[in-house]
């Protein structure tokens, strides 16, 4: 037995002379013990080598196992200490993002106003987009690209040839396909790290509020007053902020409506449906192809700002863009006491 201990001490000394690490020196001692155990198992009882090394293998096996236990404990302890110091021994970046996502969102993360915290807020956010048409197309593309974690899209239309002049999320081979399916395919092809929830159906008063309650923000890109009033009333009733834009021919407008946050709702600003002759639909009056691209991209910008808290959004302000004369103007908007949706005694009532 003393012979083995002497050999172990000798190996340790050689390790020190050679400048080997403690782990390697312990490895050499463990190797020696393995050889001794093997000799005990191979050689017959009473063999001179077994007599000189303690006769029984059990002692050495117990010693080896004890050594391994102490080593494993020490390794775990050092990992925990490194983590407590904040310096993980693993050089891979910790946090909610994979390496691929960090690379994808690098240009956001370097922005002081967004950074890692803002990108995490985008990943955690759920945004509902009503309409996958002219405004919905750029909105959905940019929200997916920006890394909004959950994007719902509701629309009951199918892709038609007349859409493709401006609804750039769809493509020629998708004519006849539900717009939400076409948009979902384009979005996940662009960014596989986002979850898209397509709802191929019309938004109705029966489902609107319940659907919106699942989301942090609603974006309205629909093209008629009935649906806009419905979206506004439902979003107001569940207290979810609404970014709504609308356009005609050469002009568009956009704002963020959030009566629960003290701003007017859409109905405060547009209390009455205008005469149909004053606001022709895209089909009747025509619309400049890139115009929904401008307004839709603005909606995506305001959505990213609302989610990350960057800058100053359009709360209480209506932005108007006149494409024909390349002019923008912004006007203050105020809640109306007699608003049937958000003001007066019927505050919070869902009214479509
Ligand atoms: Zn209102």
Short mmCIF file of C-alpha atoms and ligand atoms in Angstrom, two decimals:
data_model
loop_
_atom_site.label_atom_id
_atom_site.label_comp_id
_atom_site.label_asym_id
_atom_site.label_seq_id
_atom_site.Cartn_x
_atom_site.Cartn_y
_atom_site.Cartn_z
CA UNK A 1 0.00 0.00 0.00
CA UNK A 2 2.83 2.36 0.87
CA UNK A 3 4.34 1.54 -2.51
CA UNK A 4 1.25 2.91 -4.30
CA UNK A 5 1.18 6.05 -2.19
CA UNK A 6 4.89 6.57 -2.86
CA UNK A 7 4.33 6.15 -6.61
CA UNK A 8 1.43 8.63 -6.46
CA UNK A 9 3.65 11.15 -4.66
CA UNK A 10 6.36 10.58 -7.26
CA UNK A 11 3.93 11.19 -10.16
CA UNK A 12 2.63 14.34 -8.44
CA UNK A 13 6.21 15.58 -8.06
CA UNK A 14 6.97 14.87 -11.74
CA UNK A 15 3.79 16.78 -12.65
CA UNK A 16 4.93 19.78 -10.60
CA UNK A 17 8.38 19.71 -12.25
CA UNK A 18 6.78 19.55 -15.72
CA UNK A 19 4.47 22.44 -14.81
CA UNK A 20 1.26 20.42 -15.33
CA UNK A 21 -2.02 21.75 -13.98
CA UNK A 22 -3.54 20.31 -10.81
CA UNK A 23 -6.26 18.66 -12.88
CA UNK A 24 -3.66 16.86 -14.99
CA UNK A 25 -1.67 15.79 -11.91
CA UNK A 26 -4.84 14.37 -10.33
CA UNK A 27 -5.46 12.64 -13.67
CA UNK A 28 -2.04 10.95 -13.46
CA UNK A 29 -2.76 9.73 -9.91
CA UNK A 30 -6.17 8.44 -11.03
CA UNK A 31 -4.43 6.59 -13.89
CA UNK A 32 -2.05 4.96 -11.42
CA UNK A 33 -4.99 3.81 -9.27
CA UNK A 34 -6.72 2.38 -12.36
CA UNK A 35 -3.58 0.35 -13.18
CA UNK A 36 -3.37 -0.96 -9.57
CA UNK A 37 -7.07 -1.91 -9.62
CA UNK A 38 -6.62 -3.70 -12.97
CA UNK A 39 -3.64 -5.66 -11.59
CA UNK A 40 -5.69 -6.73 -8.57
CA UNK A 41 -8.47 -7.96 -10.86
CA UNK A 42 -6.12 -9.81 -13.25
CA UNK A 43 -3.48 -11.30 -10.93
CA UNK A 44 -4.24 -14.36 -8.69
CA UNK A 45 -4.54 -14.15 -4.91
CA UNK A 46 -1.17 -14.03 -3.11
CA UNK A 47 0.71 -12.64 -6.13
CA UNK A 48 3.71 -10.60 -5.06
CA UNK A 49 2.45 -7.45 -6.76
CA UNK A 50 -0.92 -7.73 -5.01
CA UNK A 51 0.85 -8.35 -1.71
CA UNK A 52 2.92 -5.18 -2.26
CA UNK A 53 -0.12 -3.02 -3.20
CA UNK A 54 -2.55 -3.69 -0.39
CA UNK A 55 -3.97 -7.10 -1.37
CA UNK A 56 -7.58 -5.88 -1.98
CA UNK A 57 -8.85 -3.85 -5.00
CA UNK A 58 -11.85 -2.56 -2.99
CA UNK A 59 -9.76 -0.03 -1.08
CA UNK A 60 -8.36 1.50 -4.28
CA UNK A 61 -11.77 1.52 -6.00
CA UNK A 62 -13.23 3.39 -3.00
CA UNK A 63 -10.33 5.86 -3.07
CA UNK A 64 -10.78 6.45 -6.83
CA UNK A 65 -14.55 7.06 -6.48
CA UNK A 66 -13.97 9.44 -3.55
CA UNK A 67 -11.44 11.34 -5.64
CA UNK A 68 -13.91 11.64 -8.54
CA UNK A 69 -16.66 12.89 -6.20
CA UNK A 70 -14.42 15.59 -4.73
CA UNK A 71 -13.28 16.62 -8.25
CA UNK A 72 -16.85 16.85 -9.59
CA UNK A 73 -17.95 18.89 -6.56
CA UNK A 74 -15.02 21.29 -7.00
CA UNK A 75 -15.84 21.73 -10.73
CA UNK A 76 -19.50 22.51 -10.02
CA UNK A 77 -18.53 24.96 -7.28
CA UNK A 78 -16.18 26.85 -9.61
CA UNK A 79 -18.95 27.12 -12.27
CA UNK A 80 -21.41 28.48 -9.71
CA UNK A 81 -18.85 31.02 -8.43
CA UNK A 82 -18.14 32.16 -12.01
CA UNK A 83 -21.85 32.64 -12.63
CA UNK A 84 -22.27 34.54 -9.35
CA UNK A 85 -19.50 36.93 -10.47
CA UNK A 86 -21.48 37.52 -13.66
CA UNK A 87 -18.75 36.01 -15.81
CA UNK A 88 -20.13 32.81 -17.25
CA UNK A 89 -17.37 30.39 -18.21
CA UNK A 90 -19.42 29.83 -21.38
CA UNK A 91 -18.39 32.57 -23.86
CA UNK A 92 -21.75 32.29 -25.70
CA UNK A 93 -23.95 35.35 -24.95
CA UNK A 94 -26.63 34.68 -22.36
CA UNK A 95 -30.18 36.05 -22.59
CA UNK A 96 -33.31 35.52 -24.61
CA UNK A 97 -31.72 35.58 -28.08
CA UNK A 98 -29.89 32.92 -30.06
CA UNK A 99 -26.70 33.78 -31.98
CA UNK A 100 -28.73 33.95 -35.22
CA UNK A 101 -31.24 36.37 -33.70
CA UNK A 102 -28.48 38.59 -32.30
CA UNK A 103 -26.96 38.79 -35.77
CA UNK A 104 -30.38 39.44 -37.36
CA UNK A 105 -31.29 42.26 -34.96
CA UNK A 106 -27.78 43.74 -34.64
CA UNK A 107 -28.76 47.07 -36.30
CA UNK A 108 -31.61 47.48 -33.80
CA UNK A 109 -29.54 46.50 -30.80
CA UNK A 110 -26.89 49.15 -31.52
CA UNK A 111 -29.59 51.85 -31.60
CA UNK A 112 -29.44 53.60 -28.22
CA UNK A 113 -33.24 54.02 -28.11
CA UNK A 114 -33.90 50.30 -28.71
CA UNK A 115 -30.89 48.25 -27.56
CA UNK A 116 -31.13 44.75 -26.15
CA UNK A 117 -34.01 45.67 -23.82
CA UNK A 118 -36.07 47.12 -26.67
CA UNK A 119 -35.43 44.12 -28.88
CA UNK A 120 -36.53 41.86 -26.02
CA UNK A 121 -39.72 43.95 -25.68
CA UNK A 122 -40.36 43.46 -29.40
CA UNK A 123 -39.84 39.70 -29.06
CA UNK A 124 -42.26 39.57 -26.11
CA UNK A 125 -44.91 41.72 -27.85
CA UNK A 126 -48.09 40.49 -29.51
CA UNK A 127 -49.49 42.77 -32.23
CA UNK A 128 -52.76 42.31 -34.12
CA UNK A 129 -52.97 43.69 -37.66
CA UNK A 130 -56.47 44.13 -39.06
CA UNK A 131 -56.34 43.84 -42.84
CA UNK A 132 -53.66 42.24 -45.00
CA UNK A 133 -54.13 44.67 -47.90
CA UNK A 134 -52.37 47.87 -48.94
CA UNK A 135 -51.43 49.09 -45.44
CA UNK A 136 -51.22 45.59 -43.95
CA UNK A 137 -48.62 44.48 -46.51
CA UNK A 138 -45.77 46.78 -45.41
CA UNK A 139 -46.89 46.68 -41.77
CA UNK A 140 -46.74 42.88 -41.64
CA UNK A 141 -43.43 42.70 -43.51
CA UNK A 142 -41.73 45.25 -41.26
CA UNK A 143 -43.17 43.90 -38.00
CA UNK A 144 -41.92 40.43 -38.90
CA UNK A 145 -38.51 41.76 -39.97
CA UNK A 146 -38.24 43.86 -36.79
CA UNK A 147 -38.73 40.75 -34.66
CA UNK A 148 -42.18 41.32 -33.12
CA UNK A 149 -42.60 37.93 -31.45
CA UNK A 150 -46.29 37.29 -32.12
CA UNK A 151 -48.16 38.83 -35.04
CA UNK A 152 -51.85 38.19 -35.56
CA UNK A 153 -53.45 39.09 -38.90
CA UNK A 154 -57.17 39.00 -39.66
CA UNK A 155 -58.65 39.39 -43.16
CA UNK A 156 -61.33 37.48 -45.08
CA UNK A 157 -60.14 38.41 -48.59
CA UNK A 158 -58.23 36.40 -51.14
CA UNK A 159 -55.37 37.78 -53.26
CA UNK A 160 -56.55 39.33 -56.55
CA UNK A 161 -54.58 40.63 -59.51
CA UNK A 162 -55.74 44.21 -58.83
CA UNK A 163 -54.11 44.05 -55.35
CA UNK A 164 -50.60 43.48 -56.66
CA UNK A 165 -50.03 47.09 -57.77
CA UNK A 166 -49.52 48.02 -54.07
CA UNK A 167 -50.02 45.01 -51.74
CA UNK A 168 -46.40 43.95 -51.99
CA UNK A 169 -46.50 41.13 -49.44
CA UNK A 170 -48.47 39.04 -51.96
CA UNK A 171 -47.17 37.75 -55.26
CA UNK A 172 -48.54 36.70 -58.63
CA UNK A 173 -48.52 32.97 -57.89
CA UNK A 174 -50.65 33.58 -54.76
CA UNK A 175 -53.67 34.97 -56.66
CA UNK A 176 -56.71 33.15 -55.24
CA UNK A 177 -55.00 32.31 -51.92
CA UNK A 178 -56.39 33.79 -48.67
CA UNK A 179 -54.45 37.00 -47.98
CA UNK A 180 -53.66 35.97 -44.39
CA UNK A 181 -52.11 32.71 -45.59
CA UNK A 182 -50.13 34.47 -48.31
CA UNK A 183 -48.91 37.08 -45.79
CA UNK A 184 -48.05 34.44 -43.16
CA UNK A 185 -45.91 32.55 -45.68
CA UNK A 186 -44.06 35.71 -46.67
CA UNK A 187 -43.49 36.72 -43.05
CA UNK A 188 -42.14 33.39 -41.85
CA UNK A 189 -39.96 33.17 -44.97
CA UNK A 190 -38.53 36.58 -44.02
CA UNK A 191 -38.12 35.82 -40.31
CA UNK A 192 -38.59 32.26 -39.00
CA UNK A 193 -38.16 33.51 -35.41
CA UNK A 194 -41.62 35.13 -35.26
CA UNK A 195 -44.98 33.44 -34.68
CA UNK A 196 -47.75 34.41 -37.10
CA UNK A 197 -51.41 33.80 -36.24
CA UNK A 198 -53.52 34.09 -39.43
CA UNK A 199 -57.30 34.50 -39.00
CA UNK A 200 -59.04 34.00 -42.35
CA UNK A 201 -62.36 35.59 -41.44
CA UNK A 202 -64.10 38.92 -41.22
CA UNK A 203 -63.70 40.91 -38.01
CA UNK A 204 -67.17 41.05 -36.41
CA UNK A 205 -68.46 42.71 -33.22
CA UNK A 206 -68.92 39.24 -31.70
CA UNK A 207 -65.21 38.39 -31.78
CA UNK A 208 -63.45 41.78 -31.95
CA UNK A 209 -62.97 42.62 -28.27
CA UNK A 210 -62.11 39.07 -27.23
CA UNK A 211 -59.54 38.80 -30.03
CA UNK A 212 -57.92 42.16 -29.23
CA UNK A 213 -57.65 41.34 -25.53
CA UNK A 214 -54.97 38.79 -26.51
CA UNK A 215 -52.76 41.52 -27.98
CA UNK A 216 -50.65 44.41 -26.66
CA UNK A 217 -51.27 46.64 -29.67
CA UNK A 218 -53.72 46.74 -32.59
CA UNK A 219 -52.90 48.14 -36.03
CA UNK A 220 -55.80 49.00 -38.30
CA UNK A 221 -55.13 48.97 -42.02
CA UNK A 222 -58.70 48.45 -43.21
CA UNK A 223 -60.35 50.48 -45.93
CA UNK A 224 -63.87 51.26 -44.73
CA UNK A 225 -65.43 53.27 -41.94
CA UNK A 226 -67.62 50.48 -40.56
CA UNK A 227 -64.62 48.25 -39.84
CA UNK A 228 -62.56 51.17 -38.54
CA UNK A 229 -65.30 52.09 -36.08
CA UNK A 230 -65.57 48.47 -35.01
CA UNK A 231 -61.79 48.13 -34.51
CA UNK A 232 -61.70 51.42 -32.58
CA UNK A 233 -64.60 50.51 -30.28
CA UNK A 234 -63.24 47.05 -29.53
CA UNK A 235 -59.67 48.28 -28.87
CA UNK A 236 -61.01 51.06 -26.61
CA UNK A 237 -63.22 48.61 -24.70
CA UNK A 238 -60.28 46.37 -23.79
CA UNK A 239 -57.87 49.29 -23.28
CA UNK A 240 -55.43 48.26 -26.03
CA UNK A 241 -53.67 51.08 -27.94
CA UNK A 242 -54.65 51.37 -31.60
CA UNK A 243 -52.51 52.68 -34.44
CA UNK A 244 -54.79 53.47 -37.37
CA UNK A 245 -53.99 54.85 -40.78
CA UNK A 246 -56.15 55.59 -43.78
CA UNK A 247 -55.55 56.89 -47.27
CA UNK A 248 -57.28 58.22 -50.33
CA UNK A 249 -55.74 58.69 -53.77
CA UNK A 250 -52.67 60.83 -52.90
CA UNK A 251 -53.10 61.51 -49.19
CA UNK A 252 -52.89 59.53 -45.96
CA UNK A 253 -53.21 60.09 -42.22
CA UNK A 254 -52.09 58.20 -39.14
CA UNK A 255 -52.35 58.45 -35.34
CA UNK A 256 -52.17 56.38 -32.17
CA UNK A 257 -55.50 56.20 -30.33
CA UNK A 258 -55.52 55.09 -26.71
CA UNK A 259 -58.36 56.56 -24.63
CA UNK A 260 -57.29 54.46 -21.60
CA UNK A 261 -54.01 56.38 -21.79
CA UNK A 262 -55.71 59.79 -22.02
CA UNK A 263 -55.62 60.27 -25.79
CA UNK A 264 -58.68 60.52 -28.03
CA UNK A 265 -60.09 57.48 -29.80
CA UNK A 266 -60.63 57.30 -33.55
CA UNK A 267 -64.32 58.17 -33.14
CA UNK A 268 -63.40 61.37 -31.25
CA UNK A 269 -61.53 62.59 -34.33
CA UNK A 270 -63.84 61.13 -36.99
CA UNK A 271 -67.27 61.17 -35.32
CA UNK A 272 -69.33 60.80 -38.48
CA UNK A 273 -68.98 58.71 -41.59
CA UNK A 274 -68.23 61.19 -44.38
CA UNK A 275 -70.34 61.30 -47.51
CA UNK A 276 -69.36 58.39 -49.75
CA UNK A 277 -68.76 60.84 -52.60
CA UNK A 278 -66.19 62.72 -50.49
CA UNK A 279 -64.16 59.63 -49.65
CA UNK A 280 -64.04 57.37 -52.69
CA UNK A 281 -62.75 53.85 -52.14
CA UNK A 282 -59.49 52.73 -53.76
CA UNK A 283 -61.55 50.90 -56.39
CA UNK A 284 -63.57 54.03 -57.21
CA UNK A 285 -61.07 56.83 -56.79
CA UNK A 286 -57.78 55.02 -57.36
CA UNK A 287 -54.74 55.13 -55.09
CA UNK A 288 -51.06 55.80 -55.69
CA UNK A 289 -49.25 52.42 -55.48
CA UNK A 290 -46.41 53.43 -53.11
CA UNK A 291 -48.70 55.50 -50.82
CA UNK A 292 -49.81 52.55 -48.64
CA UNK A 293 -46.12 51.66 -48.47
CA UNK A 294 -45.34 55.06 -46.89
CA UNK A 295 -48.25 54.98 -44.44
CA UNK A 296 -47.81 51.28 -43.64
CA UNK A 297 -44.11 51.78 -42.93
CA UNK A 298 -45.08 54.70 -40.65
CA UNK A 299 -47.48 52.38 -38.81
CA UNK A 300 -44.66 49.87 -38.30
CA UNK A 301 -42.35 52.67 -37.10
CA UNK A 302 -44.96 53.88 -34.57
CA UNK A 303 -45.59 50.28 -33.46
CA UNK A 304 -41.89 49.69 -32.77
CA UNK A 305 -41.75 53.01 -30.88
CA UNK A 306 -44.87 52.21 -28.86
CA UNK A 307 -43.51 48.78 -27.88
CA UNK A 308 -39.97 49.89 -27.05
CA UNK A 309 -40.83 53.30 -25.61
CA UNK A 310 -38.45 55.02 -28.04
CA UNK A 311 -38.95 58.68 -28.90
CA UNK A 312 -42.32 60.38 -28.97
CA UNK A 313 -45.23 58.65 -30.68
CA UNK A 314 -48.38 59.99 -32.24
CA UNK A 315 -50.46 59.99 -29.05
CA UNK A 316 -52.82 62.95 -29.36
CA UNK A 317 -51.40 63.93 -32.75
CA UNK A 318 -52.66 63.24 -36.26
CA UNK A 319 -50.01 63.14 -38.98
CA UNK A 320 -51.13 63.90 -42.53
CA UNK A 321 -49.01 63.08 -45.54
CA UNK A 322 -49.78 64.69 -48.91
CA UNK A 323 -47.88 62.68 -51.49
CA UNK A 324 -48.87 64.88 -54.45
CA UNK A 325 -47.14 67.95 -52.97
CA UNK A 326 -44.60 66.05 -50.80
CA UNK A 327 -45.83 67.71 -47.62
CA UNK A 328 -46.54 66.49 -44.10
CA UNK A 329 -48.32 68.27 -41.29
CA UNK A 330 -49.21 67.26 -37.76
CA UNK A 331 -52.21 68.50 -35.80
CA UNK A 332 -53.18 68.14 -32.15
CA UNK A 333 -56.29 66.05 -31.52
CA UNK A 334 -58.37 65.99 -28.34
CA UNK A 335 -60.90 63.59 -26.76
CA UNK A 336 -64.55 64.60 -27.24
CA UNK A 337 -66.78 64.58 -24.20
CA UNK A 338 -69.72 63.40 -26.30
CA UNK A 339 -67.80 60.57 -27.99
CA UNK A 340 -70.08 57.51 -27.97
CA UNK A 341 -67.08 55.19 -27.65
CA UNK A 342 -64.73 56.67 -25.08
CA UNK A 343 -66.32 59.82 -23.61
CA UNK A 344 -69.29 60.73 -21.46
CA UNK A 345 -71.51 58.38 -19.45
CA UNK A 346 -71.13 55.55 -21.93
CA UNK A 347 -67.37 55.46 -21.49
CA UNK A 348 -65.85 52.17 -22.59
CA UNK A 349 -68.96 50.90 -24.36
CA UNK A 350 -68.34 48.73 -27.42
CA UNK A 351 -70.23 50.46 -30.20
CA UNK A 352 -69.76 49.42 -33.76
ZN1 LIG B 1 -63.57 58.74 -28.42
#
